[in-house]
Amino acid sequence: MAATATYQCKECKKPFEARAADRARGWAKFCSKSCKAIKQTKAKTRRSNYPRHDGVSPMKHKFCEDCGAPAVNGVHGMDGRITWHCARHMFDAQEHPFSSDALGQW
């Protein structure tokens, strides 16, 4: 029979039994999968100190490729390049994936 020991869950702090070999591998830190998921969710809530851009406000360092005004968002092209556009030109830059322009000569 495998050697077991009592450990404390890192999330709910309840004691639980686990194999000593699992603990040596770095496992047996949580009493259940739900406690592990709660801990992972808490760790992923905030990765950066800076807020995400809202896609509407003008950016300080990106400019529209059509008119040179501050850009509000970018469009990823098929070549992997991002083209930046202001609010006025943003709609014109987006192509529907099934439009004749996007599909080419079909």
PDB file of C-alpha atoms in Angstrom:
ATOM      1  CA  MET A   1       0.000   0.000   0.000  1.00  0.00           C
ATOM      2  CA  ALA A   2       1.218   3.506  -0.815  1.00  0.00           C
ATOM      3  CA  ALA A   3       2.364   5.839   1.934  1.00  0.00           C
ATOM      4  CA  THR A   4      -0.136   8.614   2.593  1.00  0.00           C
ATOM      5  CA  ALA A   5       0.003  11.742   4.668  1.00  0.00           C
ATOM      6  CA  THR A   6      -2.342  14.503   5.691  1.00  0.00           C
ATOM      7  CA  TYR A   7      -1.941  17.869   3.946  1.00  0.00           C
ATOM      8  CA  GLN A   8      -3.806  21.156   4.097  1.00  0.00           C
ATOM      9  CA  CYS A   9      -5.672  22.406   0.996  1.00  0.00           C
ATOM     10  CA  LYS A  10      -4.221  25.685  -0.316  1.00  0.00           C
ATOM     11  CA  GLU A  11      -7.715  27.023  -1.088  1.00  0.00           C
ATOM     12  CA  CYS A  12     -10.190  25.907   1.577  1.00  0.00           C
ATOM     13  CA  LYS A  13      -7.561  25.040   4.261  1.00  0.00           C
ATOM     14  CA  LYS A  14      -9.236  21.706   5.045  1.00  0.00           C
ATOM     15  CA  PRO A  15      -7.032  18.670   5.759  1.00  0.00           C
ATOM     16  CA  PHE A  16      -6.997  15.846   3.183  1.00  0.00           C
ATOM     17  CA  GLU A  17      -5.154  12.572   2.620  1.00  0.00           C
ATOM     18  CA  ALA A  18      -2.756  12.221  -0.329  1.00  0.00           C
ATOM     19  CA  ARG A  19       0.107   9.994  -1.368  1.00  0.00           C
ATOM     20  CA  ALA A  20       3.577  11.147  -0.365  1.00  0.00           C
ATOM     21  CA  ALA A  21       4.814  10.360  -3.909  1.00  0.00           C
ATOM     22  CA  ASP A  22       2.235  12.750  -5.371  1.00  0.00           C
ATOM     23  CA  ARG A  23       3.352  15.470  -2.993  1.00  0.00           C
ATOM     24  CA  ALA A  24       6.980  14.931  -4.043  1.00  0.00           C
ATOM     25  CA  ARG A  25       5.923  15.505  -7.690  1.00  0.00           C
ATOM     26  CA  GLY A  26       4.373  18.851  -6.747  1.00  0.00           C
ATOM     27  CA  TRP A  27       0.824  17.528  -6.743  1.00  0.00           C
ATOM     28  CA  ALA A  28      -1.516  17.120  -3.764  1.00  0.00           C
ATOM     29  CA  LYS A  29      -1.861  20.836  -3.116  1.00  0.00           C
ATOM     30  CA  PHE A  30      -5.667  20.909  -3.231  1.00  0.00           C
ATOM     31  CA  CYS A  31      -8.306  18.641  -1.761  1.00  0.00           C
ATOM     32  CA  SER A  32     -10.437  18.603  -4.926  1.00  0.00           C
ATOM     33  CA  LYS A  33     -10.545  19.722  -8.552  1.00  0.00           C
ATOM     34  CA  SER A  34     -13.038  22.445  -7.658  1.00  0.00           C
ATOM     35  CA  CYS A  35     -10.622  23.995  -5.116  1.00  0.00           C
ATOM     36  CA  LYS A  36      -7.852  23.932  -7.735  1.00  0.00           C
ATOM     37  CA  ALA A  37     -10.154  25.598 -10.295  1.00  0.00           C
ATOM     38  CA  ILE A  38     -11.116  28.330  -7.809  1.00  0.00           C
ATOM     39  CA  LYS A  39      -7.448  29.065  -7.081  1.00  0.00           C
ATOM     40  CA  GLN A  40      -6.583  29.162 -10.811  1.00  0.00           C
ATOM     41  CA  THR A  41      -9.483  31.508 -11.544  1.00  0.00           C
ATOM     42  CA  LYS A  42      -8.358  33.889  -8.802  1.00  0.00           C
ATOM     43  CA  ALA A  43      -4.817  33.894 -10.205  1.00  0.00           C
ATOM     44  CA  LYS A  44      -6.017  34.743 -13.737  1.00  0.00           C
ATOM     45  CA  THR A  45      -8.320  37.627 -12.853  1.00  0.00           C
ATOM     46  CA  ARG A  46      -5.707  40.350 -13.345  1.00  0.00           C
ATOM     47  CA  ARG A  47      -2.538  39.781 -15.371  1.00  0.00           C
ATOM     48  CA  SER A  48      -1.636  43.368 -16.151  1.00  0.00           C
ATOM     49  CA  ASN A  49      -1.709  46.645 -14.264  1.00  0.00           C
ATOM     50  CA  TYR A  50      -2.868  48.439 -17.403  1.00  0.00           C
ATOM     51  CA  PRO A  51      -6.513  48.318 -18.502  1.00  0.00           C
ATOM     52  CA  ARG A  52      -7.363  46.935 -21.948  1.00  0.00           C
ATOM     53  CA  HIS A  53      -8.116  49.416 -24.678  1.00  0.00           C
ATOM     54  CA  ASP A  54     -11.850  49.845 -25.221  1.00  0.00           C
ATOM     55  CA  GLY A  55     -11.686  50.026 -29.039  1.00  0.00           C
ATOM     56  CA  VAL A  56     -13.462  53.394 -29.104  1.00  0.00           C
ATOM     57  CA  SER A  57     -11.138  55.927 -27.483  1.00  0.00           C
ATOM     58  CA  PRO A  58      -8.282  57.355 -29.579  1.00  0.00           C
ATOM     59  CA  MET A  59      -4.863  55.832 -28.902  1.00  0.00           C
ATOM     60  CA  LYS A  60      -1.811  57.993 -28.211  1.00  0.00           C
ATOM     61  CA  HIS A  61       0.770  56.201 -30.346  1.00  0.00           C
ATOM     62  CA  LYS A  62      -1.244  54.610 -33.190  1.00  0.00           C
ATOM     63  CA  PHE A  63      -2.451  56.592 -36.187  1.00  0.00           C
ATOM     64  CA  CYS A  64      -4.957  55.959 -38.974  1.00  0.00           C
ATOM     65  CA  GLU A  65      -3.354  54.706 -42.184  1.00  0.00           C
ATOM     66  CA  ASP A  66      -5.906  56.641 -44.257  1.00  0.00           C
ATOM     67  CA  CYS A  67      -5.936  60.119 -42.726  1.00  0.00           C
ATOM     68  CA  GLY A  68      -3.311  60.203 -39.927  1.00  0.00           C
ATOM     69  CA  ALA A  69      -5.811  60.844 -37.100  1.00  0.00           C
ATOM     70  CA  PRO A  70      -5.379  58.947 -33.801  1.00  0.00           C
ATOM     71  CA  ALA A  71      -6.450  55.333 -34.320  1.00  0.00           C
ATOM     72  CA  VAL A  72      -9.145  53.637 -32.269  1.00  0.00           C
ATOM     73  CA  ASN A  73      -8.633  50.025 -33.371  1.00  0.00           C
ATOM     74  CA  GLY A  74      -6.672  47.750 -35.685  1.00  0.00           C
ATOM     75  CA  VAL A  75      -7.640  45.189 -38.296  1.00  0.00           C
ATOM     76  CA  HIS A  76      -5.635  41.983 -38.662  1.00  0.00           C
ATOM     77  CA  GLY A  77      -4.894  41.192 -42.287  1.00  0.00           C
ATOM     78  CA  MET A  78      -4.378  37.802 -43.920  1.00  0.00           C
ATOM     79  CA  ASP A  79      -0.638  38.557 -44.146  1.00  0.00           C
ATOM     80  CA  GLY A  80      -0.427  38.918 -40.341  1.00  0.00           C
ATOM     81  CA  ARG A  81      -0.060  42.706 -40.475  1.00  0.00           C
ATOM     82  CA  ILE A  82      -2.258  45.024 -38.395  1.00  0.00           C
ATOM     83  CA  THR A  83      -3.627  48.136 -40.072  1.00  0.00           C
ATOM     84  CA  TRP A  84      -4.698  50.921 -37.696  1.00  0.00           C
ATOM     85  CA  HIS A  85      -7.738  53.110 -38.408  1.00  0.00           C
ATOM     86  CA  CYS A  86      -9.630  56.017 -36.867  1.00  0.00           C
ATOM     87  CA  ALA A  87     -13.322  55.796 -36.002  1.00  0.00           C
ATOM     88  CA  ARG A  88     -14.299  57.273 -39.380  1.00  0.00           C
ATOM     89  CA  HIS A  89     -12.314  54.768 -41.450  1.00  0.00           C
ATOM     90  CA  MET A  90     -12.705  51.707 -39.222  1.00  0.00           C
ATOM     91  CA  PHE A  91     -15.896  50.458 -40.875  1.00  0.00           C
ATOM     92  CA  ASP A  92     -14.406  50.814 -44.359  1.00  0.00           C
ATOM     93  CA  ALA A  93     -11.349  48.762 -43.346  1.00  0.00           C
ATOM     94  CA  GLN A  94     -13.315  45.732 -42.200  1.00  0.00           C
ATOM     95  CA  GLU A  95     -14.282  43.269 -44.919  1.00  0.00           C
ATOM     96  CA  HIS A  96     -16.902  40.630 -44.391  1.00  0.00           C
ATOM     97  CA  PRO A  97     -15.185  37.219 -44.701  1.00  0.00           C
ATOM     98  CA  PHE A  98     -17.693  36.084 -47.370  1.00  0.00           C
ATOM     99  CA  SER A  99     -17.701  39.270 -49.427  1.00  0.00           C
ATOM    100  CA  SER A 100     -16.440  39.178 -53.016  1.00  0.00           C
ATOM    101  CA  ASP A 101     -13.459  41.334 -52.022  1.00  0.00           C
ATOM    102  CA  ALA A 102     -12.414  38.958 -49.255  1.00  0.00           C
ATOM    103  CA  LEU A 103     -12.955  35.778 -51.291  1.00  0.00           C
ATOM    104  CA  GLY A 104     -11.412  37.093 -54.460  1.00  0.00           C
ATOM    105  CA  GLN A 105     -12.450  35.741 -57.876  1.00  0.00           C
ATOM    106  CA  TRP A 106     -14.693  32.740 -57.096  1.00  0.00           C
TER     107      TRP A 106
END
